[in-house]
CSV table of C-alpha atoms in Angstrom, one decimal:
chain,number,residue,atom,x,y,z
A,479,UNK,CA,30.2,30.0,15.8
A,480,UNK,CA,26.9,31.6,16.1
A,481,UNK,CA,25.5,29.9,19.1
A,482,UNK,CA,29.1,30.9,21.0
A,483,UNK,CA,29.0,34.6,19.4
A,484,UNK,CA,25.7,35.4,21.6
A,485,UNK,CA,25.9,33.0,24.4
A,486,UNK,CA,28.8,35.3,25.3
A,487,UNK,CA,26.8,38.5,24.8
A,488,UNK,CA,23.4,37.0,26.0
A,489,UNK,CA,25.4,35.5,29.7
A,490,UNK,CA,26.0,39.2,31.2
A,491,UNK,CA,23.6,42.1,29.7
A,492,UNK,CA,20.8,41.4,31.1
A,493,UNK,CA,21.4,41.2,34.4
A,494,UNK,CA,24.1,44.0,34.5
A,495,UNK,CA,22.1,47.0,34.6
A,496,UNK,CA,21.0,45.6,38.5
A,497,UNK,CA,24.1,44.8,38.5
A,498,UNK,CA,25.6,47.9,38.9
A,499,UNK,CA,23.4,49.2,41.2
A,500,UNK,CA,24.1,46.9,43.5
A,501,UNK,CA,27.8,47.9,43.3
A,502,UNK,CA,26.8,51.9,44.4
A,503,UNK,CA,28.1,53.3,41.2
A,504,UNK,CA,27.1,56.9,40.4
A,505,UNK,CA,24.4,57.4,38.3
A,506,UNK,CA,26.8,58.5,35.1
A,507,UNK,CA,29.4,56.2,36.2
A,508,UNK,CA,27.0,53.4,35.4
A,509,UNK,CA,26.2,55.1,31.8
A,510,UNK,CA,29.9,55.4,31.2
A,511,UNK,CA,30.1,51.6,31.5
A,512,UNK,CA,26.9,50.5,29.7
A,513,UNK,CA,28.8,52.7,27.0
A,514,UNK,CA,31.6,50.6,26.3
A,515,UNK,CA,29.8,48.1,24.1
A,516,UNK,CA,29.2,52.0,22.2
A,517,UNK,CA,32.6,53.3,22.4
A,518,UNK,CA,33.7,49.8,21.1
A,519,UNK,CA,31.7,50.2,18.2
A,520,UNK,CA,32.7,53.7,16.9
A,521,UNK,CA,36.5,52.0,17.1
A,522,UNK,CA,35.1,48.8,15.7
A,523,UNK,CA,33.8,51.0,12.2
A,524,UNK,CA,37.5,52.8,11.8
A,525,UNK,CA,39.7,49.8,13.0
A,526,UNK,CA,38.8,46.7,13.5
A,527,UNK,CA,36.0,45.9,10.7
A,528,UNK,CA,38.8,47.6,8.5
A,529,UNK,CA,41.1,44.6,9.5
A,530,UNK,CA,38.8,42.3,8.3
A,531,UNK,CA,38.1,43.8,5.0
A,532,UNK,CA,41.4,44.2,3.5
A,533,UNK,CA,44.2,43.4,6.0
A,534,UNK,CA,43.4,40.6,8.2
A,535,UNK,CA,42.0,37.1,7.7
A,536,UNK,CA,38.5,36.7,9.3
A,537,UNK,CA,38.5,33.9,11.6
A,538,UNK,CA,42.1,34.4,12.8
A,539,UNK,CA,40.8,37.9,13.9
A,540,UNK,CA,37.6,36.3,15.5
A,541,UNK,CA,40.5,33.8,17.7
A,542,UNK,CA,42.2,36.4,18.9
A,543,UNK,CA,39.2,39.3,19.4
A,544,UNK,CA,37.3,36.3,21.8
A,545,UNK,CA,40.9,35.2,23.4
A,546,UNK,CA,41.8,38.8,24.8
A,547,UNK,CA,38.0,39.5,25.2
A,548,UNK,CA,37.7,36.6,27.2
A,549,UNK,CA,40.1,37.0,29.3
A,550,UNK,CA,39.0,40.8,30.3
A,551,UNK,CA,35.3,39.0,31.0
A,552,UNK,CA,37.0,36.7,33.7
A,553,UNK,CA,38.8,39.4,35.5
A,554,UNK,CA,35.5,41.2,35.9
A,555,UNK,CA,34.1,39.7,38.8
A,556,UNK,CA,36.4,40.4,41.1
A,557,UNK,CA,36.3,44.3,39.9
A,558,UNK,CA,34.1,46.2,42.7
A,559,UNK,CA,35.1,49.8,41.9
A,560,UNK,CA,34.6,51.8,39.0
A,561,UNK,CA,38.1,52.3,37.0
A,562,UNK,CA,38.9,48.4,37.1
A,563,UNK,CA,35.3,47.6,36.1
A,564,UNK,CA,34.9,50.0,33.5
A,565,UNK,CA,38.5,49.8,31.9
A,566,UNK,CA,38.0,45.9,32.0
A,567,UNK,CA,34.4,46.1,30.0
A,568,UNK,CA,36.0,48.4,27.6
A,569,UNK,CA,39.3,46.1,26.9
A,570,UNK,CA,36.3,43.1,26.7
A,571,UNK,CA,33.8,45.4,24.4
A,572,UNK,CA,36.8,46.6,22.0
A,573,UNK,CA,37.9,42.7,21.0
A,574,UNK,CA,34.0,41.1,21.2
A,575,UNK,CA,31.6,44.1,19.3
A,576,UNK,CA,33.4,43.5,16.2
A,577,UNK,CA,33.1,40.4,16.0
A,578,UNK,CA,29.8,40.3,15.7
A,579,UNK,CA,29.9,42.0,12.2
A,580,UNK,CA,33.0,39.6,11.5
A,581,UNK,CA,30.8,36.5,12.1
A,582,UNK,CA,28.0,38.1,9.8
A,583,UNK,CA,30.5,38.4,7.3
A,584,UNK,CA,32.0,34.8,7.0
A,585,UNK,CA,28.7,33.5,7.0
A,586,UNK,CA,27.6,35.9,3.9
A,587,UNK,CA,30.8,34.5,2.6
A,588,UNK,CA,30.7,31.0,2.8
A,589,UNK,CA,26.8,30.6,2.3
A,590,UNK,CA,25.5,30.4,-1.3
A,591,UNK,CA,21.8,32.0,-1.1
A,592,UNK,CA,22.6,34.6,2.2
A,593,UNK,CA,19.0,36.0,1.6
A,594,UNK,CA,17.4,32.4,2.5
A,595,UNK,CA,20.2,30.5,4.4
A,596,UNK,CA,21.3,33.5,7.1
A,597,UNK,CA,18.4,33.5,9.3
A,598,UNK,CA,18.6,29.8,10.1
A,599,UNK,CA,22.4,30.2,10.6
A,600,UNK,CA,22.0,33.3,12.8
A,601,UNK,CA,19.2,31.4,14.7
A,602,UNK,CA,21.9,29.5,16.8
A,603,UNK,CA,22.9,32.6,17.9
A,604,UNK,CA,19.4,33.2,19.5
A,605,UNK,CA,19.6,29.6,20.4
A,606,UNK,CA,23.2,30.3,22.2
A,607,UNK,CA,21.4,33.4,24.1
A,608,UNK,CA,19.0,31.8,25.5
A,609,UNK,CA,21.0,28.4,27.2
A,610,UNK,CA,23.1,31.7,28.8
A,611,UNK,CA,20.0,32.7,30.6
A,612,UNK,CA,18.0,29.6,31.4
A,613,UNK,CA,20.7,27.8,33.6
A,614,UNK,CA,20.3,31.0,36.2
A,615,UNK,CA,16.9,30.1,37.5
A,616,UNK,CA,19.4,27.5,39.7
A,617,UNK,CA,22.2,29.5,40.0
A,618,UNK,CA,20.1,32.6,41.1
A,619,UNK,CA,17.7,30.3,43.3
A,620,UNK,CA,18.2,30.2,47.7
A,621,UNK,CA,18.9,26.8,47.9
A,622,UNK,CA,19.3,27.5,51.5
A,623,UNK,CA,15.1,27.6,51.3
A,624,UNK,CA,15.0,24.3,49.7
A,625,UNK,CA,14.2,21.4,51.2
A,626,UNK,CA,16.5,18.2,50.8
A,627,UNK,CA,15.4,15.8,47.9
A,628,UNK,CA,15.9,12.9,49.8
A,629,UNK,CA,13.1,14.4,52.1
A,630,UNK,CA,10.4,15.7,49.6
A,631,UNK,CA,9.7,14.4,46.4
A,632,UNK,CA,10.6,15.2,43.2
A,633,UNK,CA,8.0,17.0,42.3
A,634,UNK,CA,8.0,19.4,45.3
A,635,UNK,CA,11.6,19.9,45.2
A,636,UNK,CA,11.4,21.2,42.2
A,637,UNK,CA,8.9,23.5,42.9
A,638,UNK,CA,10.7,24.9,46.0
A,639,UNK,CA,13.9,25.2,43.6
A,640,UNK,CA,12.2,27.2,40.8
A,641,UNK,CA,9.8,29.3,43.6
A,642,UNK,CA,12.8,30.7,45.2
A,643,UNK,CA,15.5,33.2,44.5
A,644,UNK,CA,18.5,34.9,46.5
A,645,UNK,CA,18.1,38.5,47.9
A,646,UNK,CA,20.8,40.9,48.7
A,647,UNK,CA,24.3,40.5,49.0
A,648,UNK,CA,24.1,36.3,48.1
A,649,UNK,CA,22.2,37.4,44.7
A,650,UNK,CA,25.1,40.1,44.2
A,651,UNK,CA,27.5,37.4,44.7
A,652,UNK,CA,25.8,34.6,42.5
A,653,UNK,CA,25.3,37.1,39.8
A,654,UNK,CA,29.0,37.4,38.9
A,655,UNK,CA,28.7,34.2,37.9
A,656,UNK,CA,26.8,35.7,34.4
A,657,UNK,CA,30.6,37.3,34.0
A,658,UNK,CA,32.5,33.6,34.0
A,659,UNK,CA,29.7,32.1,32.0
A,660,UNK,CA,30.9,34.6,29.2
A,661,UNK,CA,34.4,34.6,29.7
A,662,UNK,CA,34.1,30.8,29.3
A,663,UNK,CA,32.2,31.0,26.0
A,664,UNK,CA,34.6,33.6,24.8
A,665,UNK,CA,37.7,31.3,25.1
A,666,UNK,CA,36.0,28.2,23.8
A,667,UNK,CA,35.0,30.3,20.5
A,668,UNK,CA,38.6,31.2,20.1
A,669,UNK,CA,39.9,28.2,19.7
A,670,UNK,CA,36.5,26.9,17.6
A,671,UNK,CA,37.3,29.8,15.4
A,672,UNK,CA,40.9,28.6,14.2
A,673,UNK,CA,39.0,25.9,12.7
A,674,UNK,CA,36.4,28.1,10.6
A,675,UNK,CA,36.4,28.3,6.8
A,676,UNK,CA,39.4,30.3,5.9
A,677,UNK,CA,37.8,34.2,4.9
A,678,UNK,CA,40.8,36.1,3.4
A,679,UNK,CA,40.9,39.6,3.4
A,680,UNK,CA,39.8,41.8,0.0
A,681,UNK,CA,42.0,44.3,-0.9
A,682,UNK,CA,40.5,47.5,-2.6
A,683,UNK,CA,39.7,47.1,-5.9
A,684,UNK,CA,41.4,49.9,-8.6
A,685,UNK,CA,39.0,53.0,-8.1
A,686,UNK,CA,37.9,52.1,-4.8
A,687,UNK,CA,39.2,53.5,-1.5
A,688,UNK,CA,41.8,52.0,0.4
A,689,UNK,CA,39.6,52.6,3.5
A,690,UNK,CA,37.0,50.3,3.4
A,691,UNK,CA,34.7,52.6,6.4
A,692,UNK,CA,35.2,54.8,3.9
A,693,UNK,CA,34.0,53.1,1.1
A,694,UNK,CA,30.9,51.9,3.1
A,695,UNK,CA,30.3,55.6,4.1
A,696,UNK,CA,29.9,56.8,0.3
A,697,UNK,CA,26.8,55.0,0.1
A,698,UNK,CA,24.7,57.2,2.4
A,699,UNK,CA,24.3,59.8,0.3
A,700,UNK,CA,22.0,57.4,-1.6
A,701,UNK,CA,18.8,58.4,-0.3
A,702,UNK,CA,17.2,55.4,0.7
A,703,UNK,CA,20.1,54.3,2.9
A,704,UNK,CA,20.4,57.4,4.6
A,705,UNK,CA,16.6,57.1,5.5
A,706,UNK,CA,17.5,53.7,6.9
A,707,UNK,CA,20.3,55.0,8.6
A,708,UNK,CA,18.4,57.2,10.5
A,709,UNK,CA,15.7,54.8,11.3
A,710,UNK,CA,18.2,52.3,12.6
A,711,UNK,CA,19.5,55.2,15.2
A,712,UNK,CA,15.9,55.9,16.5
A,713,UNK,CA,14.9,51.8,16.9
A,714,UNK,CA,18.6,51.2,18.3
A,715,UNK,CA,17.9,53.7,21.2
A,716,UNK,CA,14.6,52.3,21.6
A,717,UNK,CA,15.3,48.7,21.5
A,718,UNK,CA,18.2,49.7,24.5
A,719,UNK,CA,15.4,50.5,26.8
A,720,UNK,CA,13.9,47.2,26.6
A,721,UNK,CA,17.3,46.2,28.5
A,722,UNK,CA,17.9,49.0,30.6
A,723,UNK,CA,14.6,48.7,32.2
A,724,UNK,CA,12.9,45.1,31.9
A,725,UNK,CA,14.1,43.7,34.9
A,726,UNK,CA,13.4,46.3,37.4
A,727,UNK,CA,10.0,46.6,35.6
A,728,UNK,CA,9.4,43.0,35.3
A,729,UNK,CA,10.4,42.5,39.6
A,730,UNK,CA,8.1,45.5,40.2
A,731,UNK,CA,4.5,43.4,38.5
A,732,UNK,CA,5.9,40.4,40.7
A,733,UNK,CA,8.3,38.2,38.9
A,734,UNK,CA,11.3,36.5,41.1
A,735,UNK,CA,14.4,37.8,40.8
A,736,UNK,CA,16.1,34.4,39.6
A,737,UNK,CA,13.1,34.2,36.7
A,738,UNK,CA,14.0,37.5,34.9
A,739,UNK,CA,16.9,36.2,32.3
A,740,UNK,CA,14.3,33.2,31.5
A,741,UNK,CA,11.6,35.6,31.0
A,742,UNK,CA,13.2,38.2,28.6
A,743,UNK,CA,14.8,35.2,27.1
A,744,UNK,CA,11.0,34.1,25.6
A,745,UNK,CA,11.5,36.8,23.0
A,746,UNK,CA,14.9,35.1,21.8
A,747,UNK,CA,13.0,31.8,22.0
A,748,UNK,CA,10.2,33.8,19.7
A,749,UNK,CA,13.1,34.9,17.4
A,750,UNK,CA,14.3,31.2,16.6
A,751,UNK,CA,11.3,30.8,14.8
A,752,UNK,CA,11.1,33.9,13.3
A,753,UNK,CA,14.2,33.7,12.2
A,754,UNK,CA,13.6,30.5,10.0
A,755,UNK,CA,10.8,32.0,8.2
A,756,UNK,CA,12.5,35.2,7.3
A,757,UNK,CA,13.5,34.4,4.0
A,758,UNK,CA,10.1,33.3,3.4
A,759,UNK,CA,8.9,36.9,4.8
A,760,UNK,CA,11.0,38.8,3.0
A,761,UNK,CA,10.3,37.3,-0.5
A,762,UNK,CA,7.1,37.8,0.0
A,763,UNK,CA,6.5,41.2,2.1
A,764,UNK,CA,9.8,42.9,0.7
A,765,UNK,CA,12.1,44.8,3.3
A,766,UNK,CA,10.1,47.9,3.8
A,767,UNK,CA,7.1,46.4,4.9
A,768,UNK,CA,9.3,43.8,7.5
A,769,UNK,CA,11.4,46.4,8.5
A,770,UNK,CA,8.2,48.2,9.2
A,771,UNK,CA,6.9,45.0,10.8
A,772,UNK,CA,10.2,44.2,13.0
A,773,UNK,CA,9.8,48.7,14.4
A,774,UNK,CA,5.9,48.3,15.2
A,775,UNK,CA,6.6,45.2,17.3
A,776,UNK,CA,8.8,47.7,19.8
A,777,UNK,CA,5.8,50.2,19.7
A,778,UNK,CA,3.1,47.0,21.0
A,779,UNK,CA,5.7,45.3,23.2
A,780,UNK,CA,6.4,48.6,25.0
A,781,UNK,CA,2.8,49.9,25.4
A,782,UNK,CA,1.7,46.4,26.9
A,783,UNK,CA,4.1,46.9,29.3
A,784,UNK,CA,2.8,50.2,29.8
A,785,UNK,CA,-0.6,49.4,30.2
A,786,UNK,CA,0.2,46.0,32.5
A,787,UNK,CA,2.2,49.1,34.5
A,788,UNK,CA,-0.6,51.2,35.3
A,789,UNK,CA,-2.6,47.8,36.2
A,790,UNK,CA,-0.6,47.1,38.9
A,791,UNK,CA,-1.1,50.6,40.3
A,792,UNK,CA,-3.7,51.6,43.3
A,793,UNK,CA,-5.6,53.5,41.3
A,794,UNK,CA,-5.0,51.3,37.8
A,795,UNK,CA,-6.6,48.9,35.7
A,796,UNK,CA,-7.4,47.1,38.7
A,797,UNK,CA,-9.7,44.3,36.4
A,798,UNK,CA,-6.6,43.5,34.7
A,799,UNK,CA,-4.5,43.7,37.6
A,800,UNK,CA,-4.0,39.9,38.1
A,801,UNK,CA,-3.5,39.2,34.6
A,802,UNK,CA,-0.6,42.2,34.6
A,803,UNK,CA,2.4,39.7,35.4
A,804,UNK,CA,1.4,37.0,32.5
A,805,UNK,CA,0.7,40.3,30.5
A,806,UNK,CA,4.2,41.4,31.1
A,807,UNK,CA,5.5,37.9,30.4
A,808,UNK,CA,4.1,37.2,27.4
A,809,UNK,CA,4.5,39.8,25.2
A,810,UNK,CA,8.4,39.3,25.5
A,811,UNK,CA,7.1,36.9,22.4
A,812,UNK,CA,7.5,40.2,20.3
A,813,UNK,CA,11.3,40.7,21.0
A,814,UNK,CA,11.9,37.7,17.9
A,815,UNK,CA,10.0,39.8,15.6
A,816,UNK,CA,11.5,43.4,17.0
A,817,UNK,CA,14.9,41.6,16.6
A,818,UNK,CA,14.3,39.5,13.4
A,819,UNK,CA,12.6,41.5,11.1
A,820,UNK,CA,13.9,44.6,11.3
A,821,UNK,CA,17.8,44.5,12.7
A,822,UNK,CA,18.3,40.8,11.1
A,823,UNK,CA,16.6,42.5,8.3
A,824,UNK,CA,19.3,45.8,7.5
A,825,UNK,CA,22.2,42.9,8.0
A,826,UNK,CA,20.5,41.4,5.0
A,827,UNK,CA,20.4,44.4,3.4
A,828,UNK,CA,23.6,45.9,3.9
A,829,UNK,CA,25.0,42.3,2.2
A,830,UNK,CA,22.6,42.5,-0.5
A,831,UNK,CA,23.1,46.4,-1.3
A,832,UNK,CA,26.9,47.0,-0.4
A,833,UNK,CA,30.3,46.4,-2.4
A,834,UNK,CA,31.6,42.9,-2.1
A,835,UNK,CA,34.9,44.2,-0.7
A,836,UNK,CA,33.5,46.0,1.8
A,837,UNK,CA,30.7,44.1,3.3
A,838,UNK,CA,32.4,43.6,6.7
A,839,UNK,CA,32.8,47.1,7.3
A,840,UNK,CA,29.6,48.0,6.1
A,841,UNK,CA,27.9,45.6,8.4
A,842,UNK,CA,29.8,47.7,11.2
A,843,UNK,CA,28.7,50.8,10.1
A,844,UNK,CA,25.4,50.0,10.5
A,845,UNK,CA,26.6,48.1,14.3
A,846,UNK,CA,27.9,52.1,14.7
A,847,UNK,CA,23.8,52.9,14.9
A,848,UNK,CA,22.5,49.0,16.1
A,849,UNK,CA,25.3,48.4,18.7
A,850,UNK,CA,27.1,52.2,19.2
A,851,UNK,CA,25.1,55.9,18.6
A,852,UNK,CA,21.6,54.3,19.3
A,853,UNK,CA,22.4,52.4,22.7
A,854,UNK,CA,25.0,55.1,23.3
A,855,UNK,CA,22.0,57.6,23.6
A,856,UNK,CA,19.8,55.3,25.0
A,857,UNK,CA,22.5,54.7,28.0
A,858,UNK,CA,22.0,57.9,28.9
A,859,UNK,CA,18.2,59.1,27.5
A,860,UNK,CA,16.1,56.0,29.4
A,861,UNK,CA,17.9,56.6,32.8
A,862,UNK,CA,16.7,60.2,32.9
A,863,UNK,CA,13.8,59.1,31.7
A,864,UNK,CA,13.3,57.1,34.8
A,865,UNK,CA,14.3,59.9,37.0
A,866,UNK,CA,12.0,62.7,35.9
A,867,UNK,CA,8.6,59.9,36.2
A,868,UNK,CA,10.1,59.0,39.5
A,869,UNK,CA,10.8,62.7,40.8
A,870,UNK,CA,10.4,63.6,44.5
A,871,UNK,CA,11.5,60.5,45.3
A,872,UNK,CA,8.7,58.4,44.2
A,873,UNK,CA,8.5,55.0,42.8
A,874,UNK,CA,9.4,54.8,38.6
A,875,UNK,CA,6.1,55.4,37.1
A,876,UNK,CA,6.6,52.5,34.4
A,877,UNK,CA,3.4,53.7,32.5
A,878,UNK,CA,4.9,57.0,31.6
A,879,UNK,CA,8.2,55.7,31.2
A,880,UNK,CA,7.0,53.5,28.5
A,881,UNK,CA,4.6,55.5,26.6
A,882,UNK,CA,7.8,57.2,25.2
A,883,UNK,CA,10.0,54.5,23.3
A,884,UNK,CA,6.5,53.3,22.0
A,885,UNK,CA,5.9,56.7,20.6
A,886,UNK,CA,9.2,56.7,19.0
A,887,UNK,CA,9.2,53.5,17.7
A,888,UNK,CA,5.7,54.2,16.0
A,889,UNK,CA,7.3,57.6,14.6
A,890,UNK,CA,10.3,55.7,13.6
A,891,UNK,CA,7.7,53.0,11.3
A,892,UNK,CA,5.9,55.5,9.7
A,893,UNK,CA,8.7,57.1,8.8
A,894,UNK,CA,10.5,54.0,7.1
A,895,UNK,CA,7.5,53.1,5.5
A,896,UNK,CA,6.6,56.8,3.6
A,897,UNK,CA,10.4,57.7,2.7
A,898,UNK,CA,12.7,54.0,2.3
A,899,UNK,CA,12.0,52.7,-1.0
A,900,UNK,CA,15.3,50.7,-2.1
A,901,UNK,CA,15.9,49.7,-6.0
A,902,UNK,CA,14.9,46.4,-7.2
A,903,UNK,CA,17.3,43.9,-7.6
A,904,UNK,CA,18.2,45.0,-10.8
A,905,UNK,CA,19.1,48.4,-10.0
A,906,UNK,CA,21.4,47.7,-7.6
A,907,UNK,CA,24.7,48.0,-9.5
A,908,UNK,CA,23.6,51.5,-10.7
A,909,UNK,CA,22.8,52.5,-7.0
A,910,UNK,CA,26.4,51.7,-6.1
A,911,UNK,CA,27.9,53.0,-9.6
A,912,UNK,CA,26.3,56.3,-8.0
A,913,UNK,CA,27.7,55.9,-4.7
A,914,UNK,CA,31.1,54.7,-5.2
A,915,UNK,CA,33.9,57.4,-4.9
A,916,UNK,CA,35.6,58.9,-7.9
């Protein structure tokens, strides 16, 4: 379930934001489009998660989310003007962002010890992600440059294949292939789902709200959540940079076109092992500190990039101008930790802190800041940001660009770590006695 959940996800975003470029859409239009996967989410908090929680079974809503989902994913590459593209993404976004709280939520169910058992479960996800993006160094490659097998060896063949990549109108065309990829996945997990342990819906308990968003909502006038919540807005907005701008920045130090879903796919391969030692981490450190942990990692990633940025430039850093591509490379090692310790993190949270009978729609709420409001203003933020360090015309000035999510994300640490101090164990039923509507 996992490994399908992100393969779907992990086939088409990073390559999308060239994507559309290449099909001339307007600036906004673009935005508008990227904000789906938002706009998905604020329905996914009132509607959807709601389902789960007290209407609908779990994994029968998964089959039918990632069969209509699917469907829309197929259609997409043979949409070349705005209104069919964006009205297909949305019809894909509304049926596939909740599920990604709904597959949290029947593995919280159905595992015994969440706290130690969900990051190697939710690992497969990042395993899924990555064998979406490695398979494109061939589909992205100009075979056209490539020399017959029969008439080099091996060896050099595969050189030639891996050294390569398409240009133009060909990689436009091969790209759309990211689109089937995910459709594919989407259909296959719909059918896989019917065959996942039955997760019946809770209905509210006496007391409680009939509204499960609701319910979930109470709890941020508790202090310390509402202090997470807004950290989880300001690391949302800056983790949707990362995406936005990676691949232009990562083409712009010298990495082929056809190598840039392998290369921001190191940081998922990173995350499979943090992943499997976060239980161990978070026993050990608590969540503030790894939460804390999980924002810095943003702050380094993006001020490497900065700095291999203004190496590349004429009048940079020009003694660590060769080393600037393996710079930008290598760093992407940070994403599993970005990722892991502090968004895997809040999911761990939420299941830990949160009412059992509204789990599912608290996970969403927090996907409202992680996958909606946060990437939602990031969508449109990080795109002017581009424009005002590229003004007159120029070149984007990746430096500058980059010095400002890494300012926010150190803001956004030292923030957690003076004001979120969560209960103990032991304090938790009080903490939701206090939160719980009357």
């Amino acid at each position: 379930m996992m490994f399908l959940e992100f393969f779907i996800w992990g086939a088409w975003l990073p390559l999308i934001f060239a994507y559309l470029e290449s099909l001339k859409f307007e600036v906004f239009q673009q935005g508008w489009i990227l904000n789906a996967f938002a706009l998905a989410s604020f329905v996914g908090m009132f509607f959807s998660n709601q389902f789960a929680d007290r209407n609908f079974a779990a994994e029968r809503f998964l089959a039918v989310s990632h069969l209509v989902g699917g469907l829309a994913m197929l259609a997409l590459p043979f949409a070349q003007t705005f209104w069919p593209f964006f009205l297909l993404m949305l019809v894909h976004c509304l049926f596939y962002v909740p599920t990604i709280s709904i597959t949290n939520s029947i593995a919280f169910t159905h595992l015994e010890d969440p706290q130690r058992e969900f990051g190697p479960v939710r690992l497969w996800g990042t395993i899924g992600w990555i064998a979406a993006s490695w398979p494109f160094i061939f589909v992205l490659a100009d075979w056209a440059k490539v020399p017959s097998l029969a008439e080099v060896g091996f060896v050099e063949w595969l050189g030639a294949a891996l050294g390569t990549s398409k240009e133009g109108s060909a990689l436009l065309a091969a790209q759309r292939y990211t689109f089937v990829a995910s459709g594919t996945a989407s259909l296959v997990l719909a059918t896989l789902s019917l065959w996942l342990p039955h997760t019946p819906p809770k209905p509210a308990a006496v007391g409680q709200s009939r509204f499960a968003w609701l319910e979930a909502m109470q709890l941020l006038k508790v202090p310390f959540v509402a202090v997470l919540f807004l950290v989880t807005f300001f690391d949302a907005a800056v983790h949707q940079c990362y995406f936005i701008w990676t691949n232009d920045f990562l083409k712009s130090v010298g990495i082929k076109p056809n190598w840039v879903m392998p290369v921001m796919s190191i940081g998922q391969i990173a995350e499979i092992g943090t992943m499997a030692i976060l239980g161990w981490v978070l026993v050990r450190l608590g969540w503030r500190v790894t939460m804390v942990i999980g924002i810095l990692g943003h702050a380094v990633r993006f001020s490497v990039f900065a700095l291999a940025a203004l190496a590349t430039r004429a009048d940079g850093l020009q003694a660590l101008a060769a080393a600037a591509p393996w710079m930008a490379v290598v760093i992407n090692v940070l994403h599993g930790i970005c990722y892991a310790f502090f968004f895997a993190t809040v999911y761990i949270f939420v299941d830990e802190f949160f009412p059992k009978d509204a789990r599912a729609s608290a996970q969403g709420l927090f996907n409202f800041l992680i996958l909606g409001l946060g990437p939602f203003v990031g969508n449109f933020y990080w795109p002017y940001v581009g424009r005002v360090v590229a003004a007159n015309g120029t070149a984007i000035d990746f430096a500058r660009l980059f010095a400002h999510p890494a300012l926010v994300a150190l803001g956004a640490a030292l923030f957690l770590g003076v004001f979120f101090r969560p209960p103990a164990r032991a304090q938790r039923e009080r903490a939701e006695a206090a939160a719980a509507p009357h």
